mmCIF file of C-alpha atoms in Angstrom:
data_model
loop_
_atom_site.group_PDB
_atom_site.id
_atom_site.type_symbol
_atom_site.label_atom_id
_atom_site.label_comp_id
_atom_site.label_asym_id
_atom_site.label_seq_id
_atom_site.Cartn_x
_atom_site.Cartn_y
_atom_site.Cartn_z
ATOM 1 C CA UNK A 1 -0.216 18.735 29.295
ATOM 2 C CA UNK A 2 0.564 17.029 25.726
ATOM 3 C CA UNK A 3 -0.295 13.577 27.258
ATOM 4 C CA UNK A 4 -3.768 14.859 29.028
ATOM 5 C CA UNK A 5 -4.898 16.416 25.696
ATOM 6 C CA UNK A 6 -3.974 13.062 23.731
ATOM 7 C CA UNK A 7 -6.186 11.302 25.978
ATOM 8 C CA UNK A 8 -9.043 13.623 25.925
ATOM 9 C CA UNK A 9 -8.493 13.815 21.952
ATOM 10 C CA UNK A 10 -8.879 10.002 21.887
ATOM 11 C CA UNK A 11 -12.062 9.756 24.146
ATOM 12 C CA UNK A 12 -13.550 12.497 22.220
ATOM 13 C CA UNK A 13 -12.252 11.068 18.567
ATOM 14 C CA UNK A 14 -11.970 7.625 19.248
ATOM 15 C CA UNK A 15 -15.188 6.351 19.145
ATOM 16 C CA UNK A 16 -15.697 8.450 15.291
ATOM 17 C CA UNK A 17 -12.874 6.813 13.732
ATOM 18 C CA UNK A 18 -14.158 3.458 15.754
ATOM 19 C CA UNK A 19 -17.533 4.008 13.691
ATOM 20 C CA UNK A 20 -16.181 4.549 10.372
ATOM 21 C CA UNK A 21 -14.719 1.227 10.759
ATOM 22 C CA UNK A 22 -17.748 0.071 11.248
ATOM 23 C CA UNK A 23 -19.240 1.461 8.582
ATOM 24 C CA UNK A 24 -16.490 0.575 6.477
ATOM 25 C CA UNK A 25 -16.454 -3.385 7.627
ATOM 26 C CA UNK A 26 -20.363 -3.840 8.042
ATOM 27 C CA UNK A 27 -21.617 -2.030 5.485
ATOM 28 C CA UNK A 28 -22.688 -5.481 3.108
ATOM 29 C CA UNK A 29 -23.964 -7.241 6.490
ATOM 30 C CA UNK A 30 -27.573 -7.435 6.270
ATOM 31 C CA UNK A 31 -29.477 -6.358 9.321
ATOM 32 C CA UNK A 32 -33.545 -8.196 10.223
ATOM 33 C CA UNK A 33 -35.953 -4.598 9.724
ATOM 34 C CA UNK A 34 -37.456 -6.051 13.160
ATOM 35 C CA UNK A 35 -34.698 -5.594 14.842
ATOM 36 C CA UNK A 36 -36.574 -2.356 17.030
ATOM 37 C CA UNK A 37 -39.088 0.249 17.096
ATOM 38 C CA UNK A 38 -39.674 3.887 17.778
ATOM 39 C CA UNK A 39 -41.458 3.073 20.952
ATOM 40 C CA UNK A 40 -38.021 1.267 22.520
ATOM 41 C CA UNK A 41 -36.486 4.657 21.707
ATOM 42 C CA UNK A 42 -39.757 6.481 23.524
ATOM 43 C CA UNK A 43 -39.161 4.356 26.228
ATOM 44 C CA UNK A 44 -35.552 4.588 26.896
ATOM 45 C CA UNK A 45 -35.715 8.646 26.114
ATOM 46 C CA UNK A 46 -38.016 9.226 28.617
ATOM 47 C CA UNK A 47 -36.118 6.853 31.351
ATOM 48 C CA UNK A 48 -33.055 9.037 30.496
ATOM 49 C CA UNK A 49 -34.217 12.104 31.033
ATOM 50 C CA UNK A 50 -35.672 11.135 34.607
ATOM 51 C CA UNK A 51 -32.298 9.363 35.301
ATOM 52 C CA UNK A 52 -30.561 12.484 34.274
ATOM 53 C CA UNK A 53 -32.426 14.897 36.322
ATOM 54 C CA UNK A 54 -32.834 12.392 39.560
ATOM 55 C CA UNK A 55 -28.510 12.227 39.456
ATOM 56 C CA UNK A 56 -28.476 15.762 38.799
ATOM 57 C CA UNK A 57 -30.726 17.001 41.378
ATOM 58 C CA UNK A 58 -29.259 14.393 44.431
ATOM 59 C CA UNK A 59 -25.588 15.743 43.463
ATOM 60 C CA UNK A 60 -26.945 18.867 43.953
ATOM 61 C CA UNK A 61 -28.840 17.694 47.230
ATOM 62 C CA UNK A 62 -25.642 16.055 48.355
ATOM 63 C CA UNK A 63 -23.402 19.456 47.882
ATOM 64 C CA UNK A 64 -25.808 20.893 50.275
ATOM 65 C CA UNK A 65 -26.441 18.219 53.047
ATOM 66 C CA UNK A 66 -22.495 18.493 52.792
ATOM 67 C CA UNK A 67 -23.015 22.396 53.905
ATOM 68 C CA UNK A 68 -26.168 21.890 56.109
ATOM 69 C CA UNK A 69 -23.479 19.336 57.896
ATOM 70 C CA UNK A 70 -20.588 22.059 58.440
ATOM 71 C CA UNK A 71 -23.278 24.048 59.949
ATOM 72 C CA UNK A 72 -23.879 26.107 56.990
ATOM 73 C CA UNK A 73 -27.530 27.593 56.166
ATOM 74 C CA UNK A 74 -27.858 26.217 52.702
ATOM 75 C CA UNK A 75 -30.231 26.659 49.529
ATOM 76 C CA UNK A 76 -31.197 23.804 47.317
ATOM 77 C CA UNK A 77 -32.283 24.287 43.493
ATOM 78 C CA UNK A 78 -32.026 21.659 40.593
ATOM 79 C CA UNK A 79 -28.842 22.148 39.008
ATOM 80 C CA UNK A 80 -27.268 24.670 41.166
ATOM 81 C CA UNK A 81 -26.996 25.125 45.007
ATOM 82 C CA UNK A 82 -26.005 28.044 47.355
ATOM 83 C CA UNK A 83 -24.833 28.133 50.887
ATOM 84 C CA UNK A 84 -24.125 31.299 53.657
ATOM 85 C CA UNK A 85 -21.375 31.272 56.131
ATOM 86 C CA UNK A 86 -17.864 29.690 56.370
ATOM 87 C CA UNK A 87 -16.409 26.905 58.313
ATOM 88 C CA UNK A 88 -12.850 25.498 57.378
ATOM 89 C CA UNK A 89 -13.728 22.322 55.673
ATOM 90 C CA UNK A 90 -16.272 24.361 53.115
ATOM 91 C CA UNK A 91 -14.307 23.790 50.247
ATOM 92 C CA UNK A 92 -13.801 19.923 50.784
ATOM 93 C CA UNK A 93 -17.285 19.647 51.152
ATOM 94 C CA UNK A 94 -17.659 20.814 47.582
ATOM 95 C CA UNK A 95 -16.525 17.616 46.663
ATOM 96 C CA UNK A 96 -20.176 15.667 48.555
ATOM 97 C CA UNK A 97 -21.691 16.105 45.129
ATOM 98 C CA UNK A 98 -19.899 14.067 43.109
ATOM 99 C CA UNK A 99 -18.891 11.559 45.271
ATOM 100 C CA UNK A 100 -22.777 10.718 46.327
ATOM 101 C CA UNK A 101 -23.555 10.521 42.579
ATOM 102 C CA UNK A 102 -20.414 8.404 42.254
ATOM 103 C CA UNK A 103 -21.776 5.701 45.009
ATOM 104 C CA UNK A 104 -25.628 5.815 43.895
ATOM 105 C CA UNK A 105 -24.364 4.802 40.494
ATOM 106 C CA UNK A 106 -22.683 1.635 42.393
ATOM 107 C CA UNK A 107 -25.663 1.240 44.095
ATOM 108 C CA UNK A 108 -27.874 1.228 40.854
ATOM 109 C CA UNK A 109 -25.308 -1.088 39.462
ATOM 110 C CA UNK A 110 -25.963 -3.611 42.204
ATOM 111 C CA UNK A 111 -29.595 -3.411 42.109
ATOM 112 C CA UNK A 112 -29.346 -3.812 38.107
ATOM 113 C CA UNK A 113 -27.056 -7.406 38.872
ATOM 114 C CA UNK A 114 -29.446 -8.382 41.109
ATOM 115 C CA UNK A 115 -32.582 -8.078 39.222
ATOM 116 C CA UNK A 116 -31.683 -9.901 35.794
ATOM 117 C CA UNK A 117 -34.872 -11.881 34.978
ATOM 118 C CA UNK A 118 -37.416 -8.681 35.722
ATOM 119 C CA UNK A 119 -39.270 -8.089 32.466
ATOM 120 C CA UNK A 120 -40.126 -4.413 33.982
ATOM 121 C CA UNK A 121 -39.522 -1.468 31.637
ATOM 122 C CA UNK A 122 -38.456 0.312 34.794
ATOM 123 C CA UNK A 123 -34.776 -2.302 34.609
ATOM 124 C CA UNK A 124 -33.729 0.082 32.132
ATOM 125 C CA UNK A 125 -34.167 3.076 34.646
ATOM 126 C CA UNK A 126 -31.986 1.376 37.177
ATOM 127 C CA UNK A 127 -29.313 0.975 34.248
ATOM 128 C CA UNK A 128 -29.889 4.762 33.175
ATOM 129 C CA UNK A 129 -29.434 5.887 36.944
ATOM 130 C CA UNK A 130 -26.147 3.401 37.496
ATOM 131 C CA UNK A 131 -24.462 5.089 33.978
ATOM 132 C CA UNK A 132 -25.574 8.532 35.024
ATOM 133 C CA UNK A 133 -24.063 8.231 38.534
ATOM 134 C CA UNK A 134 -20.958 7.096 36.980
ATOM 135 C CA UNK A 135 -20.764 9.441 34.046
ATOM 136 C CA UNK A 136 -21.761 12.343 35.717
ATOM 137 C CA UNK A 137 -19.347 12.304 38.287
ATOM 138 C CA UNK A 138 -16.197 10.471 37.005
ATOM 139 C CA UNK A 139 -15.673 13.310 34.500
ATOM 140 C CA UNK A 140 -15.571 16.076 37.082
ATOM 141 C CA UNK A 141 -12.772 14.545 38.373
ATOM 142 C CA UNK A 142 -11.184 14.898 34.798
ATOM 143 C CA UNK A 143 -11.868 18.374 34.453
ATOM 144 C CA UNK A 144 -10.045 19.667 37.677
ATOM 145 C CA UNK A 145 -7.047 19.443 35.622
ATOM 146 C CA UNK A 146 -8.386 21.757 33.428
ATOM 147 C CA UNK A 147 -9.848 23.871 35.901
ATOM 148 C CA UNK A 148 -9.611 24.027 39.520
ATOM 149 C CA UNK A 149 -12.211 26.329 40.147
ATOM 150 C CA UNK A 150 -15.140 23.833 39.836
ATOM 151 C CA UNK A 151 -16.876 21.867 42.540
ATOM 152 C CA UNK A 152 -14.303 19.098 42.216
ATOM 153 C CA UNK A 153 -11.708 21.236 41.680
ATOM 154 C CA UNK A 154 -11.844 23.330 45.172
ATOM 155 C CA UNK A 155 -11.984 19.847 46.930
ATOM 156 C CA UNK A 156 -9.297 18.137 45.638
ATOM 157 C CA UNK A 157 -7.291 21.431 44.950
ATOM 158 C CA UNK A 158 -8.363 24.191 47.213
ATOM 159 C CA UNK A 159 -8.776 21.881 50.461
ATOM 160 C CA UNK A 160 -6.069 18.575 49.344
ATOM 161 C CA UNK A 161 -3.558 20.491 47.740
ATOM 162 C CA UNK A 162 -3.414 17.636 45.378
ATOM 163 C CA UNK A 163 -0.200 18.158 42.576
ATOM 164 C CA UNK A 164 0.085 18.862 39.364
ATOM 165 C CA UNK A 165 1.645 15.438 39.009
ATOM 166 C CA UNK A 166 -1.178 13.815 40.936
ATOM 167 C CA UNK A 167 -3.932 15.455 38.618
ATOM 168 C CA UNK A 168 -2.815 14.268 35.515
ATOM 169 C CA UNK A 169 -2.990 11.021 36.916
ATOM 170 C CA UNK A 170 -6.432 11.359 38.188
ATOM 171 C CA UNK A 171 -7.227 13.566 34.516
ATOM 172 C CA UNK A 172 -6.002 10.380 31.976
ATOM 173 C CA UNK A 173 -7.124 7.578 34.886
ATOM 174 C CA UNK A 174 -10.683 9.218 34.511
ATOM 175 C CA UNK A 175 -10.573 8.908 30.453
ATOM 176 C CA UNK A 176 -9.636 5.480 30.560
ATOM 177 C CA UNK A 177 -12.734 4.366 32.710
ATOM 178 C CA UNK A 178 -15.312 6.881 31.154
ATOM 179 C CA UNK A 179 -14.449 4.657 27.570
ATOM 180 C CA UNK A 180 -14.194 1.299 29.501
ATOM 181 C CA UNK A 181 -17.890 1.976 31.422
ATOM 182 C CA UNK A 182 -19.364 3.313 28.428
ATOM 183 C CA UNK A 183 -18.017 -0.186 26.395
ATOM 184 C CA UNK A 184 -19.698 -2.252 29.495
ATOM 185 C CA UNK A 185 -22.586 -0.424 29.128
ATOM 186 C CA UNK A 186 -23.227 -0.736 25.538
ATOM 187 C CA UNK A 187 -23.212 -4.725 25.982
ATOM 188 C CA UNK A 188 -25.970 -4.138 29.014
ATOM 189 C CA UNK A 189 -28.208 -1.843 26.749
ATOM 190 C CA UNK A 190 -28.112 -4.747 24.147
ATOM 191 C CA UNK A 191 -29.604 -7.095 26.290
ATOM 192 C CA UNK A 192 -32.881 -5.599 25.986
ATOM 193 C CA UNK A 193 -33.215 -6.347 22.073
ATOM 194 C CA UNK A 194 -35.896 -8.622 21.117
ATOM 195 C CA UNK A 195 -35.551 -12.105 21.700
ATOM 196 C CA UNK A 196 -37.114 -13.144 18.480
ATOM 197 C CA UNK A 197 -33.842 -11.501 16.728
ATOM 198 C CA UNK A 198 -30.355 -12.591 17.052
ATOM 199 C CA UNK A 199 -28.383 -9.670 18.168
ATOM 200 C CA UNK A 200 -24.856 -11.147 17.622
ATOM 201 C CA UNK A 201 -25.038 -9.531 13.968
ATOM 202 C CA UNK A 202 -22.899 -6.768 14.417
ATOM 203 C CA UNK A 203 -25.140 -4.581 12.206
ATOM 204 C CA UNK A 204 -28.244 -5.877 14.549
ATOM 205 C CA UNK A 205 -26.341 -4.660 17.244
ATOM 206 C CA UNK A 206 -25.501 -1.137 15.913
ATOM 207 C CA UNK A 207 -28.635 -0.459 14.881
ATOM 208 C CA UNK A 208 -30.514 -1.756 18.205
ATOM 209 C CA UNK A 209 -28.026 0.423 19.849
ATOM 210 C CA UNK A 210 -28.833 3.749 17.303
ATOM 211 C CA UNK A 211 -32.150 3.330 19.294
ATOM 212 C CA UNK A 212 -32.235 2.494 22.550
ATOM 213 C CA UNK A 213 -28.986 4.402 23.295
ATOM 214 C CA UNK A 214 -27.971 7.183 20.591
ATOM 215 C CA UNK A 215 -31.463 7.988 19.603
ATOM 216 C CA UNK A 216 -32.772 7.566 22.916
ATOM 217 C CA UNK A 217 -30.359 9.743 24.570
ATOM 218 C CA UNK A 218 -30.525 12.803 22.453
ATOM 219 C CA UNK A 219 -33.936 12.833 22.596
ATOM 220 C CA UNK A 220 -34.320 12.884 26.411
ATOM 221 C CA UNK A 221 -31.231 15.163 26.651
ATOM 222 C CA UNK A 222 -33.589 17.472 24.772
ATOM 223 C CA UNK A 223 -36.101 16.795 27.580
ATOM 224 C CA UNK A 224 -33.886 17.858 30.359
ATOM 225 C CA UNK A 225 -33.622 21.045 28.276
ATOM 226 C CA UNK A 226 -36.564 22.855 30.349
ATOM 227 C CA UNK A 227 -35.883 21.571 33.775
ATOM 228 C CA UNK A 228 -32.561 23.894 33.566
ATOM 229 C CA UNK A 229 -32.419 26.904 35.359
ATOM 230 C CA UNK A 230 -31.150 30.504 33.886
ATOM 231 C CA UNK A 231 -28.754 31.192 32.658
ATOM 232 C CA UNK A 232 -29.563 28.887 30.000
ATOM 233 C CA UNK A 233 -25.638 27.770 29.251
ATOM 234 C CA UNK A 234 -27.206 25.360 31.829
ATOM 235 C CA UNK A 235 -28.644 23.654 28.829
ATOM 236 C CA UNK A 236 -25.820 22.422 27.021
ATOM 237 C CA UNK A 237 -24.699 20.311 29.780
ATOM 238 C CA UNK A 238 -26.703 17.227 29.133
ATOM 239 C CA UNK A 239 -25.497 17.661 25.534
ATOM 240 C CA UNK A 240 -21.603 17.516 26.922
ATOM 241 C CA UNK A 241 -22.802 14.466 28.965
ATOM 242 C CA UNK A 242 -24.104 13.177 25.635
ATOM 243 C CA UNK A 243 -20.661 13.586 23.442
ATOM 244 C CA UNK A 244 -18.122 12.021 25.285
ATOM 245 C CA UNK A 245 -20.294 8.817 26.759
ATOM 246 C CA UNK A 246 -22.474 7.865 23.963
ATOM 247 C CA UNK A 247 -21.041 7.705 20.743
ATOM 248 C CA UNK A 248 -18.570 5.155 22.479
ATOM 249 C CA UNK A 249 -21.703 3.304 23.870
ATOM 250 C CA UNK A 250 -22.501 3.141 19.742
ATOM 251 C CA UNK A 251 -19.510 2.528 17.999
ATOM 252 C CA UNK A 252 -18.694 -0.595 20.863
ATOM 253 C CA UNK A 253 -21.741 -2.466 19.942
ATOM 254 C CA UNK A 254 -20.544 -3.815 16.703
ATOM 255 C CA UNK A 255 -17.980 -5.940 19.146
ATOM 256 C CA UNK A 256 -20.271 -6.837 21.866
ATOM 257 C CA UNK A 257 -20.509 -10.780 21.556
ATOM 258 C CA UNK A 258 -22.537 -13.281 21.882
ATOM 259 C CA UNK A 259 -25.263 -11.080 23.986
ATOM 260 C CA UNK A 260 -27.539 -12.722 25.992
ATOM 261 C CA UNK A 261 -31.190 -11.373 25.589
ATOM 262 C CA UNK A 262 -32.545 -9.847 29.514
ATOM 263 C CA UNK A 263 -36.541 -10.574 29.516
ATOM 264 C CA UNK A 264 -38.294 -6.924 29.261
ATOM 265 C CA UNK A 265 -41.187 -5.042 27.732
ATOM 266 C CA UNK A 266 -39.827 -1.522 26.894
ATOM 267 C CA UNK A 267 -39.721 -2.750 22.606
ATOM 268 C CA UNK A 268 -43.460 -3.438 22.734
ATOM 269 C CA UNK A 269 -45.384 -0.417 23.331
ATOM 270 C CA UNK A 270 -44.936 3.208 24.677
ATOM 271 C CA UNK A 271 -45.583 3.308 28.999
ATOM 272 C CA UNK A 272 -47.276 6.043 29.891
ATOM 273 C CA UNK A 273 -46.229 6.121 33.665
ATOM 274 C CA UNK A 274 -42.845 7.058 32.878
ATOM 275 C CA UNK A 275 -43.945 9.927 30.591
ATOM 276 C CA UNK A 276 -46.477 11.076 33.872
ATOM 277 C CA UNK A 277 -43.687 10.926 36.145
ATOM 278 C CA UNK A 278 -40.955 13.190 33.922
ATOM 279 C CA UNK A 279 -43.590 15.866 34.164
ATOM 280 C CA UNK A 280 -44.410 15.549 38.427
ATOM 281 C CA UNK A 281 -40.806 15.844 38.157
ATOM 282 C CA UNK A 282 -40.370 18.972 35.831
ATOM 283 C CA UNK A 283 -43.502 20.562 38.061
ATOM 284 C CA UNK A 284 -42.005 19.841 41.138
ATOM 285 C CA UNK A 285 -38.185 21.392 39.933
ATOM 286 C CA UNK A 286 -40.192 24.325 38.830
ATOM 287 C CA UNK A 287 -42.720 25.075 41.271
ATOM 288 C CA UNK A 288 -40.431 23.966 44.147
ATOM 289 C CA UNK A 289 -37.000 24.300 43.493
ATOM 290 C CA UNK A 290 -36.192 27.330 41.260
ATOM 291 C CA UNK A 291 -37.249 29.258 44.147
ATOM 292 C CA UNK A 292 -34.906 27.158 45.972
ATOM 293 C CA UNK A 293 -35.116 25.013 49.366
ATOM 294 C CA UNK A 294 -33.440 26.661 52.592
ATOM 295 C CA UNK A 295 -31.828 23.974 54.510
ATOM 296 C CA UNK A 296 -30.700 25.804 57.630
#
């Protein structure tokens, strides 16, 4: 128990006391004023926000095709499914969820490697969907020590009996990598800095990174806001998503060197096509799934 909650305390601390050192080392390094603009941080917000709620709503879809498999007559809304009957593998199927998100965030990963030269905004969408398959779904795994009783937790505990021992394991293993993607990922957001501005200034970096990631990511985790459905504790989980990932992404960037600029247009102008498609998306989660899809 002692060594779980050192972990967590570090992966929720860590990346504070990181930044203070950053503050404290950087603070006479001067950093170019065109280093960014708001509409990078328009950009990126809105790509968050569908990237969120597109790995939110195929966990969800997952957990139910998982039920729908077992024979189960199944309902589908955005963040929250519901199924009627029983079969003996039930509870291991509670486990789908995560583990699709887990692989489309490989997937997005390998799309993101293979598409290094596209100046579309819509590269940073790919890397949005690739860190919100990971960090949505590595951290479940982390919380089943704490409690069993989640989606994660009946798989791994309620169907795979899986020790006390064993969790821990799984608890501190899934701290380490949440810290170690978020670093990787903080070096991949910098890429998309302007080309006219050398970004291996470590204040450059951290204040490219207050806007395309930090900024960015509050600000569409404030958009996901009303695609939650009651009760509205719902709402606070992009904000959880948001505590333990990104300030790591932030306070990393100051070591992230030399970066190598990734052509791209998201730091010239706002895109309106993005902004269109977050609100298809928050009609269609309303209209459509709050009532919720039978899959039978």
């Amino acid at each position: 128990m002692i060594l779980v909650q050192f972990f967590l305390t570090i992966l929720l601390v860590g990346p504070i006391l990181w930044g203070l050192r950053n503050w404290v080392k950087y603070k006479g390094t001067f950093a170019p004023k065109n280093i960014v603009n708001y509409a990078t941080m328009i950009n990126s917000a809105i790509l968050y926000a569908i990237a969120f709620n597109l790995i939110f709503f195929l966990q969800e879809l997952f957990l139910v095709l998982g039920k729908n498999a077992l024979g189960l007559k199944a309902f589908l809304y955005h963040n929250d499914h519901n199924w009627v009957g029983e079969h003996p593998k039930t509870l291991l199927m509670q486990g789908s969820g995560a583990l699709g998100i887990f692989l489309i965030g490989l997937i997005c990963l390998l799309i993101y490697r293979f598409i290094p030269y596209s100046k579309s905004s819509w590269k940073l969408f790919v890397l949005w969907m690739a860190f919100h398959g990971l960090i949505q779904s590595i951290p479940q795994v982390m919380v089943v020590y704490f409690d069993s009783g989640t989606d994660v937790g009946e798989a791994l505990v309620g169907y795979l009996n899986l020790s006390k021992p064993l969790l821990i394991i799984l608890a501190i293993t899934s701290m380490i990598l949440i810290a170690m993607i978020c670093i990787w990922f903080s070096k991949q957001l910098l890429q998309f800095g302007s080309n006219v501005v050398g970004l291996n200034n470590p204040k450059a970096n951290l204040k490219y990174i207050r806007f395309v990631a930090v900024g960015a990511a509050f600000a569409g985790s404030m958009l996901v806001v009303p695609f939650r459905i009651f009760p509205m504790s719902q709402a606070i989980t992009p904000f959880i998503v948001f505590v333990f990932s990104i300030p790591w992404i932030w306070s990393a960037a100051a070591m992230c060197k030399p970066i190598k600029h990734a052509p791209n247009r998201i730091n010239k102008k706002i895109y309106w096509s993005p902004i269109i498609l977050l609100i298809l998306f928050l009609m269609f989660f309303r209209m459509v799934l709050a009532p919720g899809l039978e899959f039978s």
